[in-house]
PDB file of C-alpha atoms in Angstrom:
ATOM      1  CA  MET A1180       0.013  -0.004  -0.008  1.00  0.00           C
ATOM      2  CA  LEU A1181       2.864   2.390   0.746  1.00  0.00           C
ATOM      3  CA  ASN A1182       4.404   1.725  -2.678  1.00  0.00           C
ATOM      4  CA  GLU A1183       1.051   2.417  -4.348  1.00  0.00           C
ATOM      5  CA  PHE A1184       0.814   5.719  -2.465  1.00  0.00           C
ATOM      6  CA  LYS A1185       4.424   6.628  -3.559  1.00  0.00           C
ATOM      7  CA  ASP A1186       3.490   5.813  -7.215  1.00  0.00           C
ATOM      8  CA  PHE A1187       0.366   7.951  -6.918  1.00  0.00           C
ATOM      9  CA  ILE A1188       2.233  10.940  -5.500  1.00  0.00           C
ATOM     10  CA  ALA A1189       5.078  10.588  -8.036  1.00  0.00           C
ATOM     11  CA  LYS A1190       2.686  10.767 -11.006  1.00  0.00           C
ATOM     12  CA  GLY A1191       3.091  13.880 -13.029  1.00  0.00           C
ATOM     13  CA  ASN A1192      -0.511  15.096 -12.800  1.00  0.00           C
ATOM     14  CA  VAL A1193      -0.474  14.995  -8.965  1.00  0.00           C
ATOM     15  CA  MET A1194       2.738  16.963  -8.864  1.00  0.00           C
ATOM     16  CA  ASP A1195       1.452  19.441 -11.486  1.00  0.00           C
ATOM     17  CA  MET A1196      -1.706  19.962  -9.405  1.00  0.00           C
ATOM     18  CA  ALA A1197       0.390  20.552  -6.250  1.00  0.00           C
ATOM     19  CA  VAL A1198       2.517  23.152  -8.023  1.00  0.00           C
ATOM     20  CA  GLY A1199      -0.610  24.777  -9.427  1.00  0.00           C
ATOM     21  CA  ILE A1200      -2.216  25.059  -6.007  1.00  0.00           C
ATOM     22  CA  ILE A1201       0.951  26.573  -4.503  1.00  0.00           C
ATOM     23  CA  ILE A1202       1.334  29.082  -7.375  1.00  0.00           C
ATOM     24  CA  GLY A1203      -2.401  29.798  -7.198  1.00  0.00           C
ATOM     25  CA  ALA A1204      -2.157  30.649  -3.482  1.00  0.00           C
ATOM     26  CA  ALA A1205       0.738  33.029  -4.100  1.00  0.00           C
ATOM     27  CA  PHE A1206      -1.075  34.536  -7.105  1.00  0.00           C
ATOM     28  CA  THR A1207      -4.212  35.093  -4.914  1.00  0.00           C
ATOM     29  CA  ALA A1208      -2.190  37.357  -2.663  1.00  0.00           C
ATOM     30  CA  ILE A1209      -1.016  39.401  -5.635  1.00  0.00           C
ATOM     31  CA  VAL A1210      -4.484  39.780  -7.135  1.00  0.00           C
ATOM     32  CA  THR A1211      -5.995  40.585  -3.772  1.00  0.00           C
ATOM     33  CA  SER A1212      -3.418  43.300  -3.218  1.00  0.00           C
ATOM     34  CA  LEU A1213      -3.916  44.599  -6.740  1.00  0.00           C
ATOM     35  CA  VAL A1214      -7.638  44.934  -6.196  1.00  0.00           C
ATOM     36  CA  GLY A1215      -7.557  46.155  -2.563  1.00  0.00           C
ATOM     37  CA  ASP A1216      -4.556  48.451  -2.796  1.00  0.00           C
ATOM     38  CA  LEU A1217      -4.692  49.786  -6.340  1.00  0.00           C
ATOM     39  CA  ILE A1218      -8.096  49.290  -8.003  1.00  0.00           C
ATOM     40  CA  ASN A1219     -10.504  49.863  -5.129  1.00  0.00           C
ATOM     41  CA  PRO A1220      -9.013  53.290  -4.176  1.00  0.00           C
ATOM     42  CA  ILE A1221      -9.378  54.417  -7.804  1.00  0.00           C
ATOM     43  CA  ILE A1222     -12.946  53.245  -7.881  1.00  0.00           C
ATOM     44  CA  GLY A1223     -13.475  55.053  -4.562  1.00  0.00           C
ATOM     45  CA  LEU A1224     -12.205  58.302  -6.111  1.00  0.00           C
ATOM     46  CA  VAL A1225     -14.445  57.888  -9.168  1.00  0.00           C
ATOM     47  CA  SER A1226     -17.511  56.938  -7.150  1.00  0.00           C
ATOM     48  CA  GLY A1227     -17.000  59.633  -4.563  1.00  0.00           C
ATOM     49  CA  GLY A1228     -15.689  57.364  -1.825  1.00  0.00           C
ATOM     50  CA  VAL A1229     -18.720  55.044  -1.672  1.00  0.00           C
ATOM     51  CA  ASP A1230     -17.986  52.160   0.651  1.00  0.00           C
ATOM     52  CA  PHE A1231     -20.780  49.819   1.589  1.00  0.00           C
ATOM     53  CA  THR A1232     -18.774  47.902   4.165  1.00  0.00           C
ATOM     54  CA  ASN A1233     -20.325  49.680   7.218  1.00  0.00           C
ATOM     55  CA  GLN A1234     -23.933  49.431   5.944  1.00  0.00           C
ATOM     56  CA  TYR A1235     -25.939  47.067   8.115  1.00  0.00           C
ATOM     57  CA  ALA A1236     -29.271  46.573   9.762  1.00  0.00           C
ATOM     58  CA  VAL A1237     -29.768  45.685  13.439  1.00  0.00           C
ATOM     59  CA  LEU A1238     -32.071  42.671  13.772  1.00  0.00           C
ATOM     60  CA  ALA A1239     -31.818  42.360  17.564  1.00  0.00           C
ATOM     61  CA  GLY A1240     -29.833  43.915  20.342  1.00  0.00           C
ATOM     62  CA  ASP A1241     -28.716  47.361  21.385  1.00  0.00           C
ATOM     63  CA  VAL A1242     -26.366  48.970  18.961  1.00  0.00           C
ATOM     64  CA  PRO A1243     -25.409  52.655  19.250  1.00  0.00           C
ATOM     65  CA  ALA A1244     -26.562  54.729  16.285  1.00  0.00           C
ATOM     66  CA  GLY A1245     -23.865  55.362  13.736  1.00  0.00           C
ATOM     67  CA  ALA A1246     -21.604  52.686  15.052  1.00  0.00           C
ATOM     68  CA  SER A1247     -19.274  50.964  12.605  1.00  0.00           C
ATOM     69  CA  LEU A1248     -19.982  47.406  11.539  1.00  0.00           C
ATOM     70  CA  GLU A1249     -17.138  46.152  13.715  1.00  0.00           C
ATOM     71  CA  ALA A1250     -18.427  48.039  16.752  1.00  0.00           C
ATOM     72  CA  ALA A1251     -21.966  46.788  16.066  1.00  0.00           C
ATOM     73  CA  ARG A1252     -20.733  43.184  15.925  1.00  0.00           C
ATOM     74  CA  GLU A1253     -18.844  43.636  19.215  1.00  0.00           C
ATOM     75  CA  THR A1254     -22.108  44.568  21.024  1.00  0.00           C
ATOM     76  CA  GLY A1255     -23.259  40.970  20.507  1.00  0.00           C
ATOM     77  CA  GLY A1256     -26.410  42.079  18.641  1.00  0.00           C
ATOM     78  CA  SER A1257     -27.805  40.276  15.648  1.00  0.00           C
ATOM     79  CA  ILE A1258     -26.465  42.248  12.645  1.00  0.00           C
ATOM     80  CA  PHE A1259     -27.531  41.910   8.997  1.00  0.00           C
ATOM     81  CA  ALA A1260     -24.394  43.079   7.275  1.00  0.00           C
ATOM     82  CA  TYR A1261     -25.639  43.611   3.747  1.00  0.00           C
ATOM     83  CA  GLY A1262     -22.939  46.187   2.967  1.00  0.00           C
ATOM     84  CA  ALA A1263     -20.125  43.766   3.578  1.00  0.00           C
ATOM     85  CA  PHE A1264     -21.886  41.295   1.305  1.00  0.00           C
ATOM     86  CA  ILE A1265     -22.261  43.929  -1.437  1.00  0.00           C
ATOM     87  CA  MET A1266     -18.497  44.840  -1.159  1.00  0.00           C
ATOM     88  CA  ALA A1267     -17.616  41.118  -1.343  1.00  0.00           C
ATOM     89  CA  ILE A1268     -19.578  40.851  -4.564  1.00  0.00           C
ATOM     90  CA  ILE A1269     -17.967  43.998  -5.994  1.00  0.00           C
ATOM     91  CA  ASN A1270     -14.479  42.707  -5.017  1.00  0.00           C
ATOM     92  CA  PHE A1271     -15.278  39.292  -6.580  1.00  0.00           C
ATOM     93  CA  LEU A1272     -16.323  40.946  -9.850  1.00  0.00           C
ATOM     94  CA  ILE A1273     -13.196  43.111  -9.916  1.00  0.00           C
ATOM     95  CA  ILE A1274     -10.949  40.112  -9.118  1.00  0.00           C
ATOM     96  CA  ALA A1275     -12.697  37.960 -11.716  1.00  0.00           C
ATOM     97  CA  PHE A1276     -12.197  40.738 -14.312  1.00  0.00           C
ATOM     98  CA  VAL A1277      -8.498  41.160 -13.434  1.00  0.00           C
ATOM     99  CA  VAL A1278      -7.932  37.385 -13.626  1.00  0.00           C
ATOM    100  CA  PHE A1279      -9.834  37.315 -16.962  1.00  0.00           C
ATOM    101  CA  MET A1280      -7.572  40.056 -18.376  1.00  0.00           C
ATOM    102  CA  LEU A1281      -4.403  38.260 -17.166  1.00  0.00           C
ATOM    103  CA  VAL A1282      -5.539  34.928 -18.629  1.00  0.00           C
ATOM    104  CA  ARG A1283      -6.457  36.651 -21.848  1.00  0.00           C
ATOM    105  CA  GLN A1284      -2.988  38.190 -22.155  1.00  0.00           C
ATOM    106  CA  VAL A1285      -1.268  34.919 -21.360  1.00  0.00           C
ATOM    107  CA  THR A1286      -3.362  33.152 -23.997  1.00  0.00           C
ATOM    108  CA  LYS A1287      -2.455  35.802 -26.585  1.00  0.00           C
ATOM    109  CA  ILE A1288       1.243  35.376 -25.734  1.00  0.00           C
ATOM    110  CA  LYS A1289       0.933  31.581 -25.999  1.00  0.00           C
ATOM    111  CA  ASP A1290      -0.930  31.816 -29.326  1.00  0.00           C
ATOM    112  CA  ALA A1291       1.759  34.174 -30.690  1.00  0.00           C
ATOM    113  CA  ALA A1292       4.505  31.766 -29.623  1.00  0.00           C
ATOM    114  CA  THR A1293       2.692  28.824 -31.167  1.00  0.00           C
ATOM    115  CA  LYS A1294       2.173  30.693 -34.480  1.00  0.00           C
ATOM    116  CA  ALA A1295       5.808  31.681 -34.489  1.00  0.00           C
ATOM    117  CA  GLU A1296       6.811  28.033 -34.085  1.00  0.00           C
ATOM    118  CA  GLU A1297       4.447  26.941 -36.794  1.00  0.00           C
ATOM    119  CA  ALA A1298       5.658  29.667 -39.161  1.00  0.00           C
ATOM    120  CA  ALA A1299       9.328  28.808 -38.661  1.00  0.00           C
ATOM    121  CA  PRO A1300      10.649  27.241 -41.899  1.00  0.00           C
ATOM    122  CA  GLU A1301      11.609  23.658 -41.673  1.00  0.00           C
ATOM    123  CA  GLU A1302      15.266  22.891 -42.164  1.00  0.00           C
ATOM    124  CA  PRO A1303      15.914  20.826 -45.304  1.00  0.00           C
ATOM    125  CA  LYS A1304      16.295  17.189 -44.423  1.00  0.00           C
ATOM    126  CA  GLY A1305      19.132  15.113 -45.784  1.00  0.00           C
ATOM    127  CA  PRO A1306      18.652  11.781 -47.463  1.00  0.00           C
ATOM    128  CA  THR A1307      17.436   8.888 -45.386  1.00  0.00           C
ATOM    129  CA  ALA A1308      19.557   5.883 -44.532  1.00  0.00           C
ATOM    130  CA  GLU A1309      17.740   3.850 -47.193  1.00  0.00           C
ATOM    131  CA  GLU A1310      18.443   6.481 -49.866  1.00  0.00           C
ATOM    132  CA  LEU A1311      22.150   6.555 -48.955  1.00  0.00           C
ATOM    133  CA  LEU A1312      22.404   2.754 -49.066  1.00  0.00           C
ATOM    134  CA  ALA A1313      20.667   2.750 -52.442  1.00  0.00           C
ATOM    135  CA  GLU A1314      23.162   5.338 -53.798  1.00  0.00           C
ATOM    136  CA  ILE A1315      26.110   3.291 -52.462  1.00  0.00           C
ATOM    137  CA  ARG A1316      24.645   0.141 -54.064  1.00  0.00           C
ATOM    138  CA  ASP A1317      24.173   1.858 -57.391  1.00  0.00           C
ATOM    139  CA  ALA A1318      27.690   3.316 -57.245  1.00  0.00           C
ATOM    140  CA  LEU A1319      29.161  -0.138 -56.484  1.00  0.00           C
ATOM    141  CA  LYS A1320      27.183  -1.670 -59.420  1.00  0.00           C
ATOM    142  CA  ALA A1321      28.385   1.044 -61.752  1.00  0.00           C
ATOM    143  CA  ASN A1322      32.049   0.495 -60.785  1.00  0.00           C
ATOM    144  CA  ALA A1323      31.850  -3.288 -61.012  1.00  0.00           C
TER     145      ALA A1323
END
């Protein structure tokens, strides 16, 4: 059973998947930073600083008026945080769009590289072994 497990782990597709997951986790941090640190502030400037994160409704409990979402949650009341959900959806759409644009560019680069390989002229091939042997045979017959 241990040998079967080693064989399973050593297969290329399992290793490729592991590398993909690790790279994906690192890439997630980059995309999250891109969206949170670069794109969201620009959207905030364009939209006049609209941020839905602190929008909520109190379902039960005593929450001071005008308290932030974090402060409202700390009171122990039942909070319907629809603003955080809206921001999560907006962030998802932005991240999905950024990933789409990156994948689109990578695909274009791959396609260009593939076309360049296909367009490369083939080097002329020399005679095959059979053709050389036939020439030698014919030359030996002619000299005999």
